[in-house]
Amino acid sequence: MHMKSLFLILVTYFCILTTSECQKVIPVKNKTNITISFGSCFHQRRRGDTPAQIFYRIVETKPDLWVWLGDVAYLDTRLFPMYFYFSGEEYVKEELAKMKEFQEYILLRVTTPIIGIWDDHDYGINNGNKNFKHKRFMQRQFLNFLDEPSQSPRREREGIYESYYIGDPTKIKVILLDVRYFRDTPSEGIDMLGETQWVWLENELRNNTAEYVIIGVGTPFLPDDRIFTEKWYSWSREKLLSLIRKYKMSKVIFISGDPHFAEIMRYPCKERVGYHLYEITSSGMTHAAPTFFHPFVKAMYPDTYNTKNERFLDKNFGLFRFSFEGNTSSIAVEIRDENGKVVLSKTFAPKELVFDKNMIDLNKSCILDERPLDRFYKKQLYNLRNPSEDSVQMFKNAGLALFIIVTVLVLVIILLIKSIKWGIRRVKSHHQKEKKE
């Protein structure tokens, strides 16, 4: 039997009845040592001269599971730098089919169980939200891409959120949240998940039996003071943090995609969670942040959640290594580049992720009490007063970008003026000919 078919059968029927729905359990090779790999942002038309070797590097780590964190393919079309439109149903079907047939991805598919969530470009439209009119069609196509079983509840409900136990129900739970289908518009700016998904999520946390809980999202969860990248609405972020406190959830770690670089982040206010809450972002499998923007990512972003040394700005994927030896367990995370080299890593201390109710103090002051814009401006003032190589290059690039923008605007204005003058001359010439006749 084909390994992928066997996986689907096992995931579909090997369940525990902890909730009203049958919980999916993904089998692993060795329950003592479990490896989970993850990543996002694969542009099926932007592979360049080099094949997508990164899938080979992923397979070499022998993961028990691959988790897509959004943008499995780019299914919208860019008309201008910040304007995208839906590419059409036939285009979506063709591009997802093409993506599944890349020989590098086929190797991952036949050796490794694959689950995933979408972000905006595989949802069908850049920065998409609940008002996207093609979302039901896109849900069917995305689940087809993942080889979701035809009887899966995921095909019947609205939104593609889902949860899985890995190995067995006592070890690891992966919760995938859909931050597109129900997402408020920016003008509303409140809800990321929608009422139905919030009820489902609370039930998943309340009835969890696993030691570790990995929450996967397409949009980074923690950072609130970044520019260029999308963020969670603050109301939704605080609501999810309150659920972690409410159910005294230990060993919760977020994983995310989207910004075209990788980073390891830590929530700076442990008193508002009960322990150190981490998020690992892995983004950019075929493309990453352009070199021009590297100084901005390194120097401009505030150090609220990490420093520049905890960010990697080239193509990458992520990897968790869980060890369950006797009565103890451990977890380590790695970010690897397209060649499989470890470029960022962290091993978590045993008690670092354990909920401590005595630590909770919602009134204790924290850097997050400052407005995100204030933190951002303070960082730029620091860069001016304490110039580093990165900050100097950032200001140079900003100056160059401003010069280019102004130059283009001037040229456009000149062309517009010339066009108007040319039009006026044409009209006058036409009137003069009419008078002569």
CSV table of C-alpha atoms in Angstrom, one decimal, residues 100-248:
chain,number,residue,atom,x,y,z
A,100,LYS,CA,2.1,18.7,-5.9
A,101,GLU,CA,4.0,17.2,-8.8
A,102,PHE,CA,7.4,18.9,-8.2
A,103,GLN,CA,9.7,15.9,-7.8
A,104,GLU,CA,11.3,17.4,-4.7
A,105,TYR,CA,7.9,17.8,-3.0
A,106,ILE,CA,6.8,14.3,-4.1
A,107,LEU,CA,9.7,12.8,-2.1
A,108,LEU,CA,8.4,14.6,1.0
A,109,ARG,CA,4.9,13.5,0.3
A,110,VAL,CA,5.7,9.8,0.1
A,111,THR,CA,8.0,9.7,3.1
A,112,THR,CA,6.3,12.1,5.6
A,113,PRO,CA,2.8,12.9,6.8
A,114,ILE,CA,1.8,16.4,5.8
A,115,ILE,CA,-0.7,18.8,7.5
A,116,GLY,CA,-1.1,22.5,7.2
A,117,ILE,CA,-2.9,25.8,7.3
A,118,TRP,CA,-3.1,28.6,4.8
A,119,ASP,CA,-2.2,32.3,4.9
A,120,ASP,CA,-3.2,34.9,2.4
A,121,HIS,CA,-1.6,34.0,-1.0
A,122,ASP,CA,-2.9,30.4,-0.8
A,123,TYR,CA,-6.2,31.7,0.6
A,124,GLY,CA,-6.5,33.4,-2.8
A,125,ILE,CA,-5.8,37.1,-2.2
A,126,ASN,CA,-3.1,39.1,-0.5
A,127,ASN,CA,-4.0,40.2,3.1
A,128,GLY,CA,-7.4,38.4,2.6
A,129,ASN,CA,-10.1,38.5,5.2
A,130,LYS,CA,-13.7,37.2,5.8
A,131,ASN,CA,-15.1,39.2,2.9
A,132,PHE,CA,-13.2,37.3,0.2
A,133,LYS,CA,-16.0,35.9,-2.0
A,134,HIS,CA,-14.1,32.8,-3.3
A,135,LYS,CA,-13.2,31.4,0.1
A,136,ARG,CA,-15.4,28.3,-0.1
A,137,PHE,CA,-13.9,27.4,-3.4
A,138,MET,CA,-10.4,28.0,-2.1
A,139,GLN,CA,-11.1,25.8,1.0
A,140,ARG,CA,-12.0,22.8,-1.2
A,141,GLN,CA,-8.8,23.3,-3.4
A,142,PHE,CA,-6.5,23.7,-0.4
A,143,LEU,CA,-7.9,20.6,1.3
A,144,ASN,CA,-7.5,18.7,-2.0
A,145,PHE,CA,-3.9,19.8,-2.0
A,146,LEU,CA,-3.4,18.4,1.5
A,147,ASP,CA,-5.1,15.1,0.4
A,148,GLU,CA,-7.7,15.7,3.2
A,149,PRO,CA,-9.9,12.6,3.4
A,150,SER,CA,-13.3,13.1,1.7
A,151,GLN,CA,-15.1,12.3,5.0
A,152,SER,CA,-13.1,14.7,7.1
A,153,PRO,CA,-15.1,17.2,9.2
A,154,ARG,CA,-12.7,19.8,7.9
A,155,ARG,CA,-14.5,19.6,4.5
A,156,GLU,CA,-17.9,20.2,6.0
A,157,ARG,CA,-17.3,23.2,8.2
A,158,GLU,CA,-16.4,26.7,7.4
A,159,GLY,CA,-12.7,27.4,7.8
A,160,ILE,CA,-9.8,25.0,7.8
A,161,TYR,CA,-8.7,25.0,11.4
A,162,GLU,CA,-7.8,21.5,12.8
A,163,SER,CA,-5.9,19.7,15.6
A,164,TYR,CA,-3.8,16.5,15.8
A,165,TYR,CA,-2.1,14.5,18.4
A,166,ILE,CA,1.4,13.3,17.4
A,167,GLY,CA,2.6,9.9,18.5
A,168,ASP,CA,-0.1,9.4,21.1
A,169,PRO,CA,-2.5,11.7,23.0
A,170,THR,CA,-0.1,12.2,25.9
A,171,LYS,CA,2.8,13.7,24.1
A,172,ILE,CA,2.3,16.5,21.5
A,173,LYS,CA,-0.8,18.3,20.2
A,174,VAL,CA,-0.7,20.5,17.1
A,175,ILE,CA,-3.5,23.0,16.8
A,176,LEU,CA,-3.8,24.8,13.4
A,177,LEU,CA,-5.7,28.1,13.5
A,178,ASP,CA,-7.3,29.7,10.4
A,179,VAL,CA,-6.6,33.4,10.6
A,180,ARG,CA,-8.2,34.2,7.2
A,181,TYR,CA,-11.6,32.8,6.8
A,182,PHE,CA,-13.2,34.8,9.7
A,183,ARG,CA,-10.7,37.6,10.0
A,184,ASP,CA,-12.1,41.1,10.5
A,185,THR,CA,-11.3,43.8,8.0
A,186,PRO,CA,-8.5,46.2,9.0
A,187,SER,CA,-11.1,48.9,9.7
A,188,GLU,CA,-12.9,46.6,12.2
A,189,GLY,CA,-9.6,45.3,13.6
A,190,ILE,CA,-10.9,43.1,16.4
A,191,ASP,CA,-11.4,39.4,15.6
A,192,MET,CA,-9.0,37.0,13.9
A,193,LEU,CA,-10.8,33.7,14.4
A,194,GLY,CA,-14.6,34.2,14.5
A,195,GLU,CA,-17.0,33.0,17.2
A,196,THR,CA,-17.2,29.4,15.9
A,197,GLN,CA,-13.5,28.9,15.9
A,198,TRP,CA,-13.0,30.5,19.3
A,199,VAL,CA,-15.5,28.1,20.8
A,200,TRP,CA,-13.7,25.2,19.1
A,201,LEU,CA,-10.3,26.4,20.2
A,202,GLU,CA,-11.4,26.8,23.8
A,203,ASN,CA,-12.7,23.2,23.7
A,204,GLU,CA,-9.4,22.0,22.3
A,205,LEU,CA,-7.4,23.6,25.1
A,206,ARG,CA,-9.9,22.5,27.8
A,207,ASN,CA,-9.8,18.9,26.8
A,208,ASN,CA,-6.1,18.7,25.9
A,209,THR,CA,-4.2,15.6,27.1
A,210,ALA,CA,-0.8,16.2,25.6
A,211,GLU,CA,2.3,17.5,27.4
A,212,TYR,CA,3.2,19.9,24.6
A,213,VAL,CA,0.9,22.1,22.6
A,214,ILE,CA,2.1,23.6,19.3
A,215,ILE,CA,-0.2,26.3,17.9
A,216,GLY,CA,0.4,27.0,14.2
A,217,VAL,CA,-0.8,30.2,12.6
A,218,GLY,CA,-0.2,31.9,9.2
A,219,THR,CA,0.3,35.4,10.7
A,220,PRO,CA,2.8,35.8,13.5
A,221,PHE,CA,1.1,35.9,16.8
A,222,LEU,CA,3.3,37.8,19.3
A,223,PRO,CA,4.9,40.8,17.5
A,224,ASP,CA,2.8,44.0,17.6
A,225,ASP,CA,5.5,46.7,16.8
A,226,ARG,CA,6.6,45.6,13.3
A,227,ILE,CA,6.1,47.3,10.0
A,228,PHE,CA,5.9,45.7,6.6
A,229,THR,CA,4.3,42.6,8.1
A,230,GLU,CA,0.8,41.7,9.2
A,231,LYS,CA,-0.1,41.4,12.8
A,232,TRP,CA,-2.7,39.8,15.0
A,233,TYR,CA,-5.4,42.3,16.2
A,234,SER,CA,-4.6,43.1,19.9
A,235,TRP,CA,-8.1,42.0,21.1
A,236,SER,CA,-7.6,38.5,19.6
A,237,ARG,CA,-4.1,38.2,20.9
A,238,GLU,CA,-5.2,39.1,24.4
A,239,LYS,CA,-8.1,36.7,24.3
A,240,LEU,CA,-5.9,33.8,23.3
A,241,LEU,CA,-3.4,34.6,26.1
A,242,SER,CA,-6.3,34.7,28.5
A,243,LEU,CA,-7.3,31.1,27.4
A,244,ILE,CA,-3.8,29.9,28.1
A,245,ARG,CA,-4.1,31.4,31.6
A,246,LYS,CA,-7.6,30.2,32.2
A,247,TYR,CA,-6.7,26.5,31.5
A,248,LYS,CA,-3.2,26.8,33.1
